[in-house]
Coordinates of C-alpha atoms in Angstrom, one line a residue:
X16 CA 0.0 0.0 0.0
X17 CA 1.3 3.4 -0.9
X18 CA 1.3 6.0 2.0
X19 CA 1.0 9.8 0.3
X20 CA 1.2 12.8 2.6
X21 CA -0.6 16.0 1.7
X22 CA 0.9 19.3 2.9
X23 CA -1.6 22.1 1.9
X24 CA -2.9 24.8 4.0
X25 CA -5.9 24.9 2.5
X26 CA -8.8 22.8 3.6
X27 CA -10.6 22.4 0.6
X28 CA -7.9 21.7 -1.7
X29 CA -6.7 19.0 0.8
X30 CA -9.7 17.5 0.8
X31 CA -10.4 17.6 -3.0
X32 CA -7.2 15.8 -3.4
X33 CA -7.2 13.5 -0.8
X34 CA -10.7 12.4 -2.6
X35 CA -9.5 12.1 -6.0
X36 CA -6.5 10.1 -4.5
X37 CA -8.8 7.8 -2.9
X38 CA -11.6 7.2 -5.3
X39 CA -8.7 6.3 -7.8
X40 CA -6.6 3.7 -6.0
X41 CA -7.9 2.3 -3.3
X42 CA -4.7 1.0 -1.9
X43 CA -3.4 4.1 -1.3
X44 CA -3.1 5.4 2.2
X45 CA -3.0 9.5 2.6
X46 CA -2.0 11.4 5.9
X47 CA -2.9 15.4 5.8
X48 CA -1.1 18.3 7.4
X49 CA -2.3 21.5 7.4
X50 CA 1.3 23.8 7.2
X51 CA 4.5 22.9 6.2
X52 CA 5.9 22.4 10.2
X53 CA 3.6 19.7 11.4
X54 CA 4.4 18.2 7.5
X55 CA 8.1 17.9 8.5
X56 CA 7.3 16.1 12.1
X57 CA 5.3 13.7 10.2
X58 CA 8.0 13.1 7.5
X59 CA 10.4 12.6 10.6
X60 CA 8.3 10.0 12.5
X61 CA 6.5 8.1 9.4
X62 CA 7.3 6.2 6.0
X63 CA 6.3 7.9 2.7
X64 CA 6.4 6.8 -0.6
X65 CA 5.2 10.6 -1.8
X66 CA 4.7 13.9 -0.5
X67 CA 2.1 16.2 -2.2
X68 CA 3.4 19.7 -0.9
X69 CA 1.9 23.1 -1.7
X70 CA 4.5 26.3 -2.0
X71 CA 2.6 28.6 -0.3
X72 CA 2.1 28.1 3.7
X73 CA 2.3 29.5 6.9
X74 CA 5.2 28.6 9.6
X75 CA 7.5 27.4 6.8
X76 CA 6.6 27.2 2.9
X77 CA 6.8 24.5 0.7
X78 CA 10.6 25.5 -0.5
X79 CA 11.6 25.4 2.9
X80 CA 10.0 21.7 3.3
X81 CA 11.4 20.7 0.2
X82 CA 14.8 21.3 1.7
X83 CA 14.5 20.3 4.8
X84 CA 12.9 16.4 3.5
X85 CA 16.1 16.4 1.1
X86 CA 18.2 16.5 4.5
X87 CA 16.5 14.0 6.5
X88 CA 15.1 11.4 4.0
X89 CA 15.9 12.5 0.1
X90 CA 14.7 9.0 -0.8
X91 CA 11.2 10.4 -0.6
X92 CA 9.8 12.1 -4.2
X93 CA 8.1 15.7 -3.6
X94 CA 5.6 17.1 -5.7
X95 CA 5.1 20.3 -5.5
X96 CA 1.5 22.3 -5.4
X97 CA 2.1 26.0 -7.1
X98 CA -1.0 28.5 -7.9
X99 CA -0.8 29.9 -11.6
X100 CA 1.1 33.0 -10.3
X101 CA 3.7 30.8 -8.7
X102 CA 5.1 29.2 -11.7
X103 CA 8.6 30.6 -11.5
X104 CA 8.9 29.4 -7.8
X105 CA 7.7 26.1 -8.9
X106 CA 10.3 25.8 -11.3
X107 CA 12.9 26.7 -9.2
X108 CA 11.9 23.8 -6.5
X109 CA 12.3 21.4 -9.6
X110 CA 16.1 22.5 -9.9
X111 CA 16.4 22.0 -5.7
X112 CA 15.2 18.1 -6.4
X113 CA 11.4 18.2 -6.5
X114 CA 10.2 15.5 -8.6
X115 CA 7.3 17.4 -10.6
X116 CA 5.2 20.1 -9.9
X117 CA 0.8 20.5 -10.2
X118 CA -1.0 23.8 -10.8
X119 CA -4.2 25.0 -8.6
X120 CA -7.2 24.0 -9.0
X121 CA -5.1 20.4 -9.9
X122 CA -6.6 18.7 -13.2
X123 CA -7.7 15.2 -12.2
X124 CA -5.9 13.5 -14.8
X125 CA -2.3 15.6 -14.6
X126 CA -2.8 14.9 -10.8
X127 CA -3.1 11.0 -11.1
X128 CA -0.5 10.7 -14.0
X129 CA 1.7 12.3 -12.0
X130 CA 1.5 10.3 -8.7
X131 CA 1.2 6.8 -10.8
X132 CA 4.7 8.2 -12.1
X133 CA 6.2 8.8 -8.7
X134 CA 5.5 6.0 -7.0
X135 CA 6.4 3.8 -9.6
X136 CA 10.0 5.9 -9.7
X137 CA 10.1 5.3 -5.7
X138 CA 9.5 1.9 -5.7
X139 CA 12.6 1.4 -8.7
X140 CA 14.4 3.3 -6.5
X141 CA 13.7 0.9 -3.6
X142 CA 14.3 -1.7 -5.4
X143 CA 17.9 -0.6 -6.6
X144 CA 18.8 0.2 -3.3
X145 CA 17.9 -3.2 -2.1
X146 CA 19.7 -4.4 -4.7
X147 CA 22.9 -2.4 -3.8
X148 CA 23.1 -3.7 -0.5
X149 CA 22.6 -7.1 -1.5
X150 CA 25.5 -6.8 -3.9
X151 CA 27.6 -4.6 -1.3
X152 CA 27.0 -7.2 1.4
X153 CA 28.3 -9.9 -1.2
X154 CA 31.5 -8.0 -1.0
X155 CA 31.7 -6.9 3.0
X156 CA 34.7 -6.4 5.0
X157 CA 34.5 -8.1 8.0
X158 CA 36.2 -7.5 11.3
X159 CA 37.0 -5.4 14.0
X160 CA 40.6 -5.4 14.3
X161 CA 43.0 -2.1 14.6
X162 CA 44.4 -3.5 11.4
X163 CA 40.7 -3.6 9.5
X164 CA 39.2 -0.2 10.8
X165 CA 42.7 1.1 9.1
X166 CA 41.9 -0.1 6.0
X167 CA 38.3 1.2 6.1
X168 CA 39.6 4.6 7.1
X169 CA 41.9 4.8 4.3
X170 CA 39.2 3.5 2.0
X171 CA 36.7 6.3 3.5
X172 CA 39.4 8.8 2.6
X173 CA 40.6 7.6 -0.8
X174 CA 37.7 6.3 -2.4
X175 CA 35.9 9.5 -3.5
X176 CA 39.2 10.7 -5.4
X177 CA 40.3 9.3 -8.6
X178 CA 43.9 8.5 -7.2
X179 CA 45.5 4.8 -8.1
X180 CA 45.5 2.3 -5.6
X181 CA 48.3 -0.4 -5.2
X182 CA 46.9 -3.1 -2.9
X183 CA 49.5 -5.5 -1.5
X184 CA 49.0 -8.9 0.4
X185 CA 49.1 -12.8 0.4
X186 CA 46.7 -14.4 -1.1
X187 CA 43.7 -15.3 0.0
X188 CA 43.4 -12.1 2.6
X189 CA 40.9 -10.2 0.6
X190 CA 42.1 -7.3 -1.9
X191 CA 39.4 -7.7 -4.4
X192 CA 37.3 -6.9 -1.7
X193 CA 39.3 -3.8 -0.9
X194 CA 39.4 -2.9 -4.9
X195 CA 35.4 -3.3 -4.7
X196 CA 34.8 -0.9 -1.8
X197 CA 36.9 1.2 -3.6
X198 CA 34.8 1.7 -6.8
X199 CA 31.7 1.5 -4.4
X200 CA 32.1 4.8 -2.3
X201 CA 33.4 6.4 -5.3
X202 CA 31.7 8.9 -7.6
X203 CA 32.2 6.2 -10.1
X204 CA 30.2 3.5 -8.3
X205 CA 27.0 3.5 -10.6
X206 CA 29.6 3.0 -14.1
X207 CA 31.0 -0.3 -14.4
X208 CA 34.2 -2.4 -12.3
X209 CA 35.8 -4.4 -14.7
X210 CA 38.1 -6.9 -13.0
X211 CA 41.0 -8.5 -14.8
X212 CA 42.6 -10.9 -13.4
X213 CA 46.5 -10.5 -15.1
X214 CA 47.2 -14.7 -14.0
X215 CA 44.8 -16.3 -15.1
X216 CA 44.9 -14.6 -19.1
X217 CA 48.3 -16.3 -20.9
X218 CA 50.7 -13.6 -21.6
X219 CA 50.3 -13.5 -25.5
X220 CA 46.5 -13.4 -24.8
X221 CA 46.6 -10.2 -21.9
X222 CA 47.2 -7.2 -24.3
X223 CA 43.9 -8.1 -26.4
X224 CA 42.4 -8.8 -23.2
X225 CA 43.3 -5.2 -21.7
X226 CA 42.8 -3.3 -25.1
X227 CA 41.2 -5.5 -27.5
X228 CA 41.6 -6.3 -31.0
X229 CA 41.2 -5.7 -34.8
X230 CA 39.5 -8.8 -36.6
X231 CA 42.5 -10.5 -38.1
X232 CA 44.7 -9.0 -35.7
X233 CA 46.2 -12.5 -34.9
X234 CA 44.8 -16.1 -36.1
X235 CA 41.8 -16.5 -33.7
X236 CA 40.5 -12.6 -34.4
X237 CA 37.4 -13.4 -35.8
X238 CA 35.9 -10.1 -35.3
X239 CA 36.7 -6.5 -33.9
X240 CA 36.9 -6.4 -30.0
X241 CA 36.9 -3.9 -27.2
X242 CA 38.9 -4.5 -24.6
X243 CA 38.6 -4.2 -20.8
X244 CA 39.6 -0.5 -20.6
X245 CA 36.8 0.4 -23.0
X246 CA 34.3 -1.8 -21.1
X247 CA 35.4 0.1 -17.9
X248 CA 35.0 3.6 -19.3
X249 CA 33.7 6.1 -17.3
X250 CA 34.3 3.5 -13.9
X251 CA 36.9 1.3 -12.4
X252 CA 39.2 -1.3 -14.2
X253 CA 40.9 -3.7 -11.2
X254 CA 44.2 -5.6 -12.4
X255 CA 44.7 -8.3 -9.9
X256 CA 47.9 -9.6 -10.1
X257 CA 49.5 -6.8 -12.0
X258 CA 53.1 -8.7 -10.7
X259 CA 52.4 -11.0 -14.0
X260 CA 51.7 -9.1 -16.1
X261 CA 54.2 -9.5 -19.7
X262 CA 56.5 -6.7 -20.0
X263 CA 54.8 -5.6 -23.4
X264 CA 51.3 -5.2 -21.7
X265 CA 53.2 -3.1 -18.7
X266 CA 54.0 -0.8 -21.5
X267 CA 50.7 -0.3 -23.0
X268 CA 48.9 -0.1 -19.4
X269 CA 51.5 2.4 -18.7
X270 CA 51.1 4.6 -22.0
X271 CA 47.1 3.9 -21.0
X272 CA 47.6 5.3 -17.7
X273 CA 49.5 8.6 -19.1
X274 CA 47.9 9.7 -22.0
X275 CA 44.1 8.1 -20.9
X276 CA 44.6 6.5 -24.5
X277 CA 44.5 2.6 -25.7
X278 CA 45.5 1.2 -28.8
X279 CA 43.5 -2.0 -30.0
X280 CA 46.0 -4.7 -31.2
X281 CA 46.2 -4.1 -35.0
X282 CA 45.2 -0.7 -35.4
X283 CA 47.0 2.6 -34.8
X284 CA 44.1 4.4 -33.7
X285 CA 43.7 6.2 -30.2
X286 CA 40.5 5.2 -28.4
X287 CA 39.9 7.9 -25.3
X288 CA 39.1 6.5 -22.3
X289 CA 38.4 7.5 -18.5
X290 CA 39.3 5.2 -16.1
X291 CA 40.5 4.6 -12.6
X292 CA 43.0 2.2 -12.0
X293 CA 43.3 0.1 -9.1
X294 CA 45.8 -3.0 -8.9
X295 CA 46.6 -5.1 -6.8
X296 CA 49.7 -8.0 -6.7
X297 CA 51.1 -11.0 -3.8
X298 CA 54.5 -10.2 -5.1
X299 CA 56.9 -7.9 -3.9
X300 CA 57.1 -5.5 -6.9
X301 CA 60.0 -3.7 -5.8
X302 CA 62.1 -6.7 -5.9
X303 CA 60.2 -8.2 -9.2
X304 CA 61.7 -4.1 -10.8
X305 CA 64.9 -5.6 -9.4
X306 CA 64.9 -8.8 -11.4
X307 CA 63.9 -6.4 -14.2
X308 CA 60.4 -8.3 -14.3
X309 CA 58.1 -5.2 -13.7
X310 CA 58.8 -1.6 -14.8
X311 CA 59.8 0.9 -12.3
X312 CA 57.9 3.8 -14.3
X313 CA 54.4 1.9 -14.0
X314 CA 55.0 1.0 -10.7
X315 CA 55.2 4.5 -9.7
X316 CA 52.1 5.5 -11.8
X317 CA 50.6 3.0 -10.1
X318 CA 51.4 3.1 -6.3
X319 CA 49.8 6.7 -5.8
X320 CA 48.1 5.0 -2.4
X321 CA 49.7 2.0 -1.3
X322 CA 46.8 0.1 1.1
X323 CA 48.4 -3.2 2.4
X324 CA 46.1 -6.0 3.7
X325 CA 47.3 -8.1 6.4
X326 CA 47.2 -11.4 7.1
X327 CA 44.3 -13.3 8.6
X328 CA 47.4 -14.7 11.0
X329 CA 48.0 -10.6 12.1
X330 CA 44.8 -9.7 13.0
X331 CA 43.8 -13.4 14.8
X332 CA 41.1 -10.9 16.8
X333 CA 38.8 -11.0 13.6
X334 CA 38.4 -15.0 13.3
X335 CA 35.4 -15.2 15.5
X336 CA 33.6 -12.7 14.0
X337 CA 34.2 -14.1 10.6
X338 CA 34.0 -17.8 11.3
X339 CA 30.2 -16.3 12.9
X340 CA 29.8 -14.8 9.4
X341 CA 30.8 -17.6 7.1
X342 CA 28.5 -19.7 9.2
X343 CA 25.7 -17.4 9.2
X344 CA 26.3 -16.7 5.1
X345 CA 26.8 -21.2 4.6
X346 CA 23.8 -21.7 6.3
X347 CA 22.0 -19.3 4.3
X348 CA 22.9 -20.5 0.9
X349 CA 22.2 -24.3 2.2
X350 CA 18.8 -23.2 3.2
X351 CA 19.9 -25.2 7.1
X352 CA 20.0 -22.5 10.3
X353 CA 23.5 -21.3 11.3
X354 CA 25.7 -23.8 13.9
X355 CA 27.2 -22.5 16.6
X356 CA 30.9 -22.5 17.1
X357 CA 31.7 -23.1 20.6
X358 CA 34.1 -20.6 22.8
X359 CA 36.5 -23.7 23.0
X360 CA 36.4 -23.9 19.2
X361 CA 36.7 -20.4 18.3
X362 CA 40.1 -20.4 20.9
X363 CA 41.2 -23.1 19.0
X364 CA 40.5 -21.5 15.7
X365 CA 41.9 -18.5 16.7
X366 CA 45.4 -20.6 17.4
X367 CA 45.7 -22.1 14.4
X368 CA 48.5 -21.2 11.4
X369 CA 46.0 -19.6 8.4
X370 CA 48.5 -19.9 5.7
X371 CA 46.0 -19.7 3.8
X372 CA 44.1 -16.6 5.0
X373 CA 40.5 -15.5 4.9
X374 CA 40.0 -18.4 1.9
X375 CA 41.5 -20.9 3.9
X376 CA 39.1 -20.1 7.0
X377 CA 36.4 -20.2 5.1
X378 CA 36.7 -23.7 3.7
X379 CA 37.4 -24.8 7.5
X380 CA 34.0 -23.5 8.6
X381 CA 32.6 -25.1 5.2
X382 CA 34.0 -28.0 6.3
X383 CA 33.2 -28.0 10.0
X384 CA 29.5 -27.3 9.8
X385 CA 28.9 -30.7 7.2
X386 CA 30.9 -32.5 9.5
X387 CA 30.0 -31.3 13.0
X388 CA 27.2 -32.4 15.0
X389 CA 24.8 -29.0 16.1
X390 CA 27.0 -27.4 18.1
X391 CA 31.0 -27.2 16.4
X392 CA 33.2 -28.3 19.4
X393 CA 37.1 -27.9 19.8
X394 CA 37.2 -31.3 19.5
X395 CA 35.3 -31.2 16.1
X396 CA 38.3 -28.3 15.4
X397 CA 40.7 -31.4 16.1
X398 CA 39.4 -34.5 14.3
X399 CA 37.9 -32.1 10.7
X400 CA 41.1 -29.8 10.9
X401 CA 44.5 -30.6 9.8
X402 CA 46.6 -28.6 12.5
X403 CA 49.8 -27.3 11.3
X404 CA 52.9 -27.7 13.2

């Protein structure tokens, strides 16, 4: 059921509209307020999926409740009530975010289009935003450790620029979920993330990968291609694994990075692109530029912000509250409820060698709730789990 509000100071006009609103669509559900003050305290304390809102009121005009609703819940689409000699003002209020605006005496049928259109546009919007968080929460950072709520902070503070991001660490400890926070709190977060993964492409197969190809470019070119920067124009490309990356590419991605240019393999023409680059390698490239396997100049194009992700064995304080998740987030894609890890168990857990990081943890909890009676014991942790020594 849609809930409308109706902020008009006149009587008969609210009660003309709330008419025609309810004669129309039954299912509708409409509050009235009879200046723009009381409005706001119901906007504060209720849910609305639209707010029909005249201009013209005592204690605080409709301008002033459009702005103040944009503050405390912007979610919510306002459509704005103007008398013929108002029209100006009611333009203006569309520029500050208003959805639409009606004229006095409303026409039945403008009036009805109009809401039909709103609350369909709210409930998209609902529905994106669910969406989001499902996708986000697909892609959370767990953990309370000092180590953690660094990371976050830097993410909070480099995310909305456009700087490169080098992200170092074992495997296994999470950077693609660093790389994806990244693109999420940034301006870019509703263009696409485009993730390459540099070690899994072979190395005379990477360049057409990164910047796509001319058909007949090479014996399987079948057709013209774009490559992964183009796909990521206007958002985020990740390169995992930069540290294997051919020399050749290295190049390209460097001339890429300066001139905001690609080449696709077999032509000579420049194709613009605006990307943000964020990488991320297990190697120490420093050492790989030593051995003469990674360029020094891309490195340094590259490691604007260097974020470094620990290992799950450096912040040990996080395992309960992620062995708590992964059970929580098994359970939920088995369709079983969650089993509880014992104190005894999560101790154990929390001794244990994670060579393997986050990955490795999870396959143990995997592993430990199909073996493990209701309740996941520390003895369960010693018969299922092959301690290291």
């Amino acid at each position: 059921m849609a809930k409308i509000l109706i902020i008009e100071d006149e009587d008969a006009i609210r009660r003309v509209l709330k008419k025609i609103l309810l004669e129309e669509e039954k299912s509708y559900e409409v509050e009235e307020a009879e200046d723009g003050l009381s409005g706001i305290e119901l906007i504060k304390k209720n849910e609305y999926d639209l707010v029909l809102c005249d201009i013209k009121m005592p204690k605080m005009d409709g301008i002033e409740v459009l702005s103040a609703t944009q503050k405390i819940k912007p979610e919510i689409p306002i459509v704005m009530i103007s008398g013929h000699g108002n029209l100006e003002t009611a333009v203006e209020t569309m520029k500050m975010g208003a959805f639409d605006y009606i004229s006095k005496p409303p026409d039945l049928n403008r009036l009805l289009n109009t809401v039909r259109i709103a609350l369909d546009h709210n409930h998209l919007a609902q529905e994106n935003k669910q969406l989001k968080k499902k996708v986000s929460k697909s892609f959370e950072m767990v953990g309370n450790s000092e180590e953690l709520t660094h990371i976050k902070s830097m993410i909070e503070k480099v995310a909305p620029t456009d700087a490169r991001v080098l992200i170092t660490g074992e495997n296994g400890t999470g950077k693609e979920l660093v790389a994806h926070w990244l693109h999420e709190k940034s301006d870019r977060h509703k263009k696409p993330f485009i993730e390459v993964n540099c070690a899994a492409i072979p190395s005379e197969l990477i360049e057409s990968e990164l910047f796509g190809h001319l058909k007949g470019a090479f014996t399987s070119a079948n057709k013209d291609r774009a490559g992964k920067f183009e796909a990521a124009n206007g958002g985020t490309i990740f390169l995992d694994e930069i540290g294997d990356m051919s020399l050749s590419a290295q190049a390209k991605v460097l001339r890429a990075l300066q001139e905001s240019k690609v080449q696709r393999v077999g032509s000579d023409k420049d194709i613009k692109v605006d990307v943000r680059v964020i990488a991320a390698t297990n190697k120490n490239l420093k050492e790989e530029i030593e051995q003469k396997r990674f360029r020094e100049d891309l490195y340094h194009r590259l490691a604007v912000i260097i974020i470094n992700v620990p290992a799950l064995n450096e912040r040990r304080d996080d395992i309960p509250v992620l062995v708590e998740y992964f059970a929580e987030k098994i359970a939920s894609e088995q369709g079983n409820k969650p089993k509880k890890f014992t104190d005894d168990a999560q101790n154990l857990l929390k001794t244990l060698d994670w060579t393997g990081n986050i990955r490795e943890l999870r396959n143990v909890v995997e592993r430990l709730i199909i073996l493990g009676d209701k309740k996941i014991t520390a003895d369960d942790v010693k018969t299922f789990v092959q301690i290291k020594k």
